[in-house]
Tab-separated table of N, CA and C in Angstrom:
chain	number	residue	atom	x	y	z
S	1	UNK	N	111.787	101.404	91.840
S	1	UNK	CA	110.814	102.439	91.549
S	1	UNK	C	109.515	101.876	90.985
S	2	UNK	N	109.328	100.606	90.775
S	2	UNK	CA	108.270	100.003	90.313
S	2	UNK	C	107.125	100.268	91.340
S	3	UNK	N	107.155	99.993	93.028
S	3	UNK	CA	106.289	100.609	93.361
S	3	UNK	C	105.830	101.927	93.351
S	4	UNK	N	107.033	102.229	93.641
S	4	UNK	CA	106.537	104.366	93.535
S	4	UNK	C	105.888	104.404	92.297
S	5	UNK	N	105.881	104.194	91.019
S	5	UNK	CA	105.440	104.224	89.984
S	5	UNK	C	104.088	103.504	89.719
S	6	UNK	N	104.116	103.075	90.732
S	6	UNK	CA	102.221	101.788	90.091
S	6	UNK	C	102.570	100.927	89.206
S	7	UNK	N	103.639	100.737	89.409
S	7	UNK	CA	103.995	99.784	88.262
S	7	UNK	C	103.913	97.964	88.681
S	8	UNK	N	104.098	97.889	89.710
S	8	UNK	CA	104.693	96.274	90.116
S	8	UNK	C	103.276	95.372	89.627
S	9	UNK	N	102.260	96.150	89.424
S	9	UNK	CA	100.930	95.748	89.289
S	9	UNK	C	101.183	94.649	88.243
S	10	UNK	N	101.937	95.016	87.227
S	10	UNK	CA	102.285	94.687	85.799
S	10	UNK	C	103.282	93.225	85.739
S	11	UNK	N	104.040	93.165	86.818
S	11	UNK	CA	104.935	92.087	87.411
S	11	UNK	C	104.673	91.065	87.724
S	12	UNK	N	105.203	89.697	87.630
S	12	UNK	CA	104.877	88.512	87.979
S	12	UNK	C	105.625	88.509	89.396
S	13	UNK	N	106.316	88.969	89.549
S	13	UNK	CA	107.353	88.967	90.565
S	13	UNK	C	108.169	90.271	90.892
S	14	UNK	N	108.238	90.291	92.167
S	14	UNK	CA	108.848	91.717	92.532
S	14	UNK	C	109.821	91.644	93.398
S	15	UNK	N	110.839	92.049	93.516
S	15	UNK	CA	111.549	91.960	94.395
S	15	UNK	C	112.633	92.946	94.781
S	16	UNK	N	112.438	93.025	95.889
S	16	UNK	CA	113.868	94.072	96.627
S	16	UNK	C	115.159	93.743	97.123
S	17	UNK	N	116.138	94.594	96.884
S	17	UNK	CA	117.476	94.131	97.672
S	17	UNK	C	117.677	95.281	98.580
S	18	UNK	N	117.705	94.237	99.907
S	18	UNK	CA	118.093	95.690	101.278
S	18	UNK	C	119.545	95.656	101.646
S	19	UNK	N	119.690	96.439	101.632
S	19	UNK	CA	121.214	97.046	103.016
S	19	UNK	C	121.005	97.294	104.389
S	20	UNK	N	121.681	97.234	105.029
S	20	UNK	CA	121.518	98.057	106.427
S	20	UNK	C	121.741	99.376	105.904
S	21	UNK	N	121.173	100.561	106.893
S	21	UNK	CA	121.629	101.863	106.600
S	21	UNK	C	123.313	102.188	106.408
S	22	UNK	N	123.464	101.610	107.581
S	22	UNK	CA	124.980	101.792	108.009
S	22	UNK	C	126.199	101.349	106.834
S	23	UNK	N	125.662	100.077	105.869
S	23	UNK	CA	126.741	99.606	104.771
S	23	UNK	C	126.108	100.630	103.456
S	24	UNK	N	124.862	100.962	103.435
S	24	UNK	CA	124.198	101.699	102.546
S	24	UNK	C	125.164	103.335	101.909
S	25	UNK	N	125.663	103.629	103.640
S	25	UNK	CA	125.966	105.034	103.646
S	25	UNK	C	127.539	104.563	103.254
S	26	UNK	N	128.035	103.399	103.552
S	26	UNK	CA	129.321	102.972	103.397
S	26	UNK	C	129.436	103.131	101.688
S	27	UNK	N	128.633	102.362	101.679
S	27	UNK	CA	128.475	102.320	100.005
S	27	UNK	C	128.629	103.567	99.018
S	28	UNK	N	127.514	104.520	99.032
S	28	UNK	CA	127.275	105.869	98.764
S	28	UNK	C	128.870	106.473	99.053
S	29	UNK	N	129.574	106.539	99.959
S	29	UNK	CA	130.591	107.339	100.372
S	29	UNK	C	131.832	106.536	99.122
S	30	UNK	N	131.948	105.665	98.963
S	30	UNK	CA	132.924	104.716	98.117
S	30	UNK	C	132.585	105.164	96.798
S	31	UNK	N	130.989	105.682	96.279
S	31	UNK	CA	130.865	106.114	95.142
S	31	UNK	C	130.709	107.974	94.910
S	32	UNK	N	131.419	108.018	96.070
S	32	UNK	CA	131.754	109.571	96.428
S	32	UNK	C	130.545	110.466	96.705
S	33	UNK	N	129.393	110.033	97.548
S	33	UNK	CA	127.972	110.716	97.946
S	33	UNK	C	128.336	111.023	99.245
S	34	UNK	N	127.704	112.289	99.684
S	34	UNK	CA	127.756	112.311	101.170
S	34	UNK	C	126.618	111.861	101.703
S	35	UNK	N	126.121	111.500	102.937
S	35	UNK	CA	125.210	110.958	103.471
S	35	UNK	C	123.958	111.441	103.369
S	36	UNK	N	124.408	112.900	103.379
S	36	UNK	CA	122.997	114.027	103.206
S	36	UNK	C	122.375	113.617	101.210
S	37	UNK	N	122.953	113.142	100.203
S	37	UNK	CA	123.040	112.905	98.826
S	37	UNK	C	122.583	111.342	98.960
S	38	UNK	N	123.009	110.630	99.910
S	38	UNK	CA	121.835	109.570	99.815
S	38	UNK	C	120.424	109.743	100.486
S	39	UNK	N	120.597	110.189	101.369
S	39	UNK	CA	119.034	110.821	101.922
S	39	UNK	C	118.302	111.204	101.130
S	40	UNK	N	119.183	112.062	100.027
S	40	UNK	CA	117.947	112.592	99.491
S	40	UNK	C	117.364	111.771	98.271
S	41	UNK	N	118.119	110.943	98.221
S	41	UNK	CA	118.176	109.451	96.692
S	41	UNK	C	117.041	109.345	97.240
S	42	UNK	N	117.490	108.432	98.783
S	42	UNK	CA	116.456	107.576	99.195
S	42	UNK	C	115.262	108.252	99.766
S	43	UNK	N	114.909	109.567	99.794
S	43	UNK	CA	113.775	110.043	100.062
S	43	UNK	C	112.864	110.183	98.778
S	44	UNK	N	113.282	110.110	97.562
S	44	UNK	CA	112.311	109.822	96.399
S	44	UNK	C	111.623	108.486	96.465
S	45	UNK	N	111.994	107.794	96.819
S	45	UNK	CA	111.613	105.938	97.210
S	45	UNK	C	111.176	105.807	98.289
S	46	UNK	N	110.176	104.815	98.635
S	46	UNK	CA	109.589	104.257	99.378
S	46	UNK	C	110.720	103.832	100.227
S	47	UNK	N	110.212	103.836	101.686
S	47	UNK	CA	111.236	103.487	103.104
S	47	UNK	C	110.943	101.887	102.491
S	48	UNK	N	112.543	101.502	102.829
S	48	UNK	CA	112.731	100.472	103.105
S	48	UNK	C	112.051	99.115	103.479
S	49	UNK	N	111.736	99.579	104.559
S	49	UNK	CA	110.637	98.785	105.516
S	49	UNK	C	109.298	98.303	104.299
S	50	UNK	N	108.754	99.181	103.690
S	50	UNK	CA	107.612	99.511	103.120
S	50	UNK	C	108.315	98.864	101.328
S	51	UNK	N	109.165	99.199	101.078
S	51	UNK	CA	109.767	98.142	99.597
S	51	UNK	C	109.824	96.738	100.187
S	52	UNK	N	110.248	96.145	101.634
S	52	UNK	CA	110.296	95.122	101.460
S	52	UNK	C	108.508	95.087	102.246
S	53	UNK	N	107.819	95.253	102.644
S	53	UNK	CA	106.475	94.804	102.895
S	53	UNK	C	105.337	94.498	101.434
S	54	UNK	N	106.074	95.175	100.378
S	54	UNK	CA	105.621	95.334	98.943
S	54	UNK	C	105.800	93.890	97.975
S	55	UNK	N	107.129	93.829	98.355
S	55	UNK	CA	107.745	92.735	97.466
S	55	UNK	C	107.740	91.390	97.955
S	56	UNK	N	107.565	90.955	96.843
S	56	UNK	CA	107.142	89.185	96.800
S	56	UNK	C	108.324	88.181	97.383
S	57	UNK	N	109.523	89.203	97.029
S	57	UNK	CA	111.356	88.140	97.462
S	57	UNK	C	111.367	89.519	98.337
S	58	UNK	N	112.614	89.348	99.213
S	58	UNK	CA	113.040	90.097	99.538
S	58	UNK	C	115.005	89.611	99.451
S	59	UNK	N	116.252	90.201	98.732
S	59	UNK	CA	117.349	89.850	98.986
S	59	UNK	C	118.046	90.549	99.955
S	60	UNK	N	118.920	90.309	100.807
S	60	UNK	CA	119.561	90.454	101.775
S	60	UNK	C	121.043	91.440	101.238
S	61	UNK	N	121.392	91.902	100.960
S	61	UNK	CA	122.181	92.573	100.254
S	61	UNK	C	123.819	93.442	101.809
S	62	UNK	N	124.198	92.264	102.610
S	62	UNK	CA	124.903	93.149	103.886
S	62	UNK	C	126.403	92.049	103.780
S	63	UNK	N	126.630	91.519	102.258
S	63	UNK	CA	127.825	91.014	102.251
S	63	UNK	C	128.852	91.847	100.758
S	64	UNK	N	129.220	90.591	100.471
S	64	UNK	CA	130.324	91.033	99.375
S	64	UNK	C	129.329	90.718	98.250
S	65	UNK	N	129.734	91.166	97.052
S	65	UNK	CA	129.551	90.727	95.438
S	65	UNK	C	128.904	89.308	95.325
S	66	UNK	N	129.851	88.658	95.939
S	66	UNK	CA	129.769	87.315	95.546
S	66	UNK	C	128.855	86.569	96.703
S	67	UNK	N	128.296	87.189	97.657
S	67	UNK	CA	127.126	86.309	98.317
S	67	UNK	C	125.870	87.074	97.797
S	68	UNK	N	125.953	88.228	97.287
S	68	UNK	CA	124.834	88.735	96.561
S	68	UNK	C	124.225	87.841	95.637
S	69	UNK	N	125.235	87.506	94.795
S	69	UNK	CA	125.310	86.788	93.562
S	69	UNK	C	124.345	85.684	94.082
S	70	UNK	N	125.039	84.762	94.979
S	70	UNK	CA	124.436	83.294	95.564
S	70	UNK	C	123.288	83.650	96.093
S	71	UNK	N	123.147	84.792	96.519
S	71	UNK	CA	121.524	84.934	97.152
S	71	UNK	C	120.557	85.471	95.901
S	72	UNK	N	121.341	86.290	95.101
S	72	UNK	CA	120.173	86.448	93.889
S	72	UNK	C	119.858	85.079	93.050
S	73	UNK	N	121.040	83.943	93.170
S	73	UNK	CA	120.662	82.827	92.145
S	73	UNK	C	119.807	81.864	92.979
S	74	UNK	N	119.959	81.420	94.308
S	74	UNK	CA	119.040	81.299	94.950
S	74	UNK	C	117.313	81.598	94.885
S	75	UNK	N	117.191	82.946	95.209
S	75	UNK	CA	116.308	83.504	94.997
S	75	UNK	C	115.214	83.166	93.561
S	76	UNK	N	116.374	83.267	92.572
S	76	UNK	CA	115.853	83.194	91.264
S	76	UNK	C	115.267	81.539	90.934
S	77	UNK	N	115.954	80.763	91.533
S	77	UNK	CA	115.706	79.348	91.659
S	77	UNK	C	114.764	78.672	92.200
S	78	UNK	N	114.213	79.429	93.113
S	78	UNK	CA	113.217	79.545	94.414
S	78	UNK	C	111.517	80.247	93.499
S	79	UNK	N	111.939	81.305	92.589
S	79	UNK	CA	111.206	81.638	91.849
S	79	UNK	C	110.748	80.626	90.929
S	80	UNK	N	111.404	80.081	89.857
S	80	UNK	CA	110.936	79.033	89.449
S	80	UNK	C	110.444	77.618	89.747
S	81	UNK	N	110.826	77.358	90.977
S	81	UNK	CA	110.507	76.063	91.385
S	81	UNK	C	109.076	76.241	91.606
S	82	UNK	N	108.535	77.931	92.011
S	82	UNK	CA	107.335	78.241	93.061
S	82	UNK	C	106.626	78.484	91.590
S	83	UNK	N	106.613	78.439	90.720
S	83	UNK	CA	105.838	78.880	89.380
S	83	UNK	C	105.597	80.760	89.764
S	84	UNK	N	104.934	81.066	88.486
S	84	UNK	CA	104.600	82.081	87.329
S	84	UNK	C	104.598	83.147	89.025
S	85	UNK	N	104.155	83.103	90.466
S	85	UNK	CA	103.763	83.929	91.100
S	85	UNK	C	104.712	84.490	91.928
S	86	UNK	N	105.406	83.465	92.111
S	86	UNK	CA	107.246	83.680	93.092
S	86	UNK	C	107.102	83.511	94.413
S	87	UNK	N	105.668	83.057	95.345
S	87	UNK	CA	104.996	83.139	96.427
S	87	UNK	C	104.699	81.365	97.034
């Protein structure tokens, strides 16, 4: 929500984690949402497409826990090596 908000302005670094739709709705349903209840989540937020055209990282988010993990520490590693901008 940092972009919807005007906020990322304030950020050294920004970054998004995507799903496919398809594991998205998987997801939502496991935390007991119907599809129409994520639609409407995700219609307060910026499309997808447009969070990751925003953000400085983008994470890949279409496995388990634990490659999340390796791609967020990655990521985060990648951030510091690149200094203060993440770019």
């Amino acid at each position: 929500l940092l972009f919807e908000g005007g906020l990322a302005r304030l950020c050294d670094v920004t970054v998004t984690v995507h799903a496919p739709r398809a594991l998205r709705i998987d997801r939502a349903a496991q935390r007991g949402w119907d599809e129409r209840g994520l639609a409407r989540r995700e219609a307060q937020q910026f499309a997808p497409d447009e969070k990751r055209a925003r953000a400085d990282r983008v994470i890949v988010n279409d496995a388990d826990l634990s490659r999340l993990r390796e791609r967020t520490l990655a990521m985060l590693a990648a951030v510091s090596a690149d200094g203060k901008t993440g770019r």
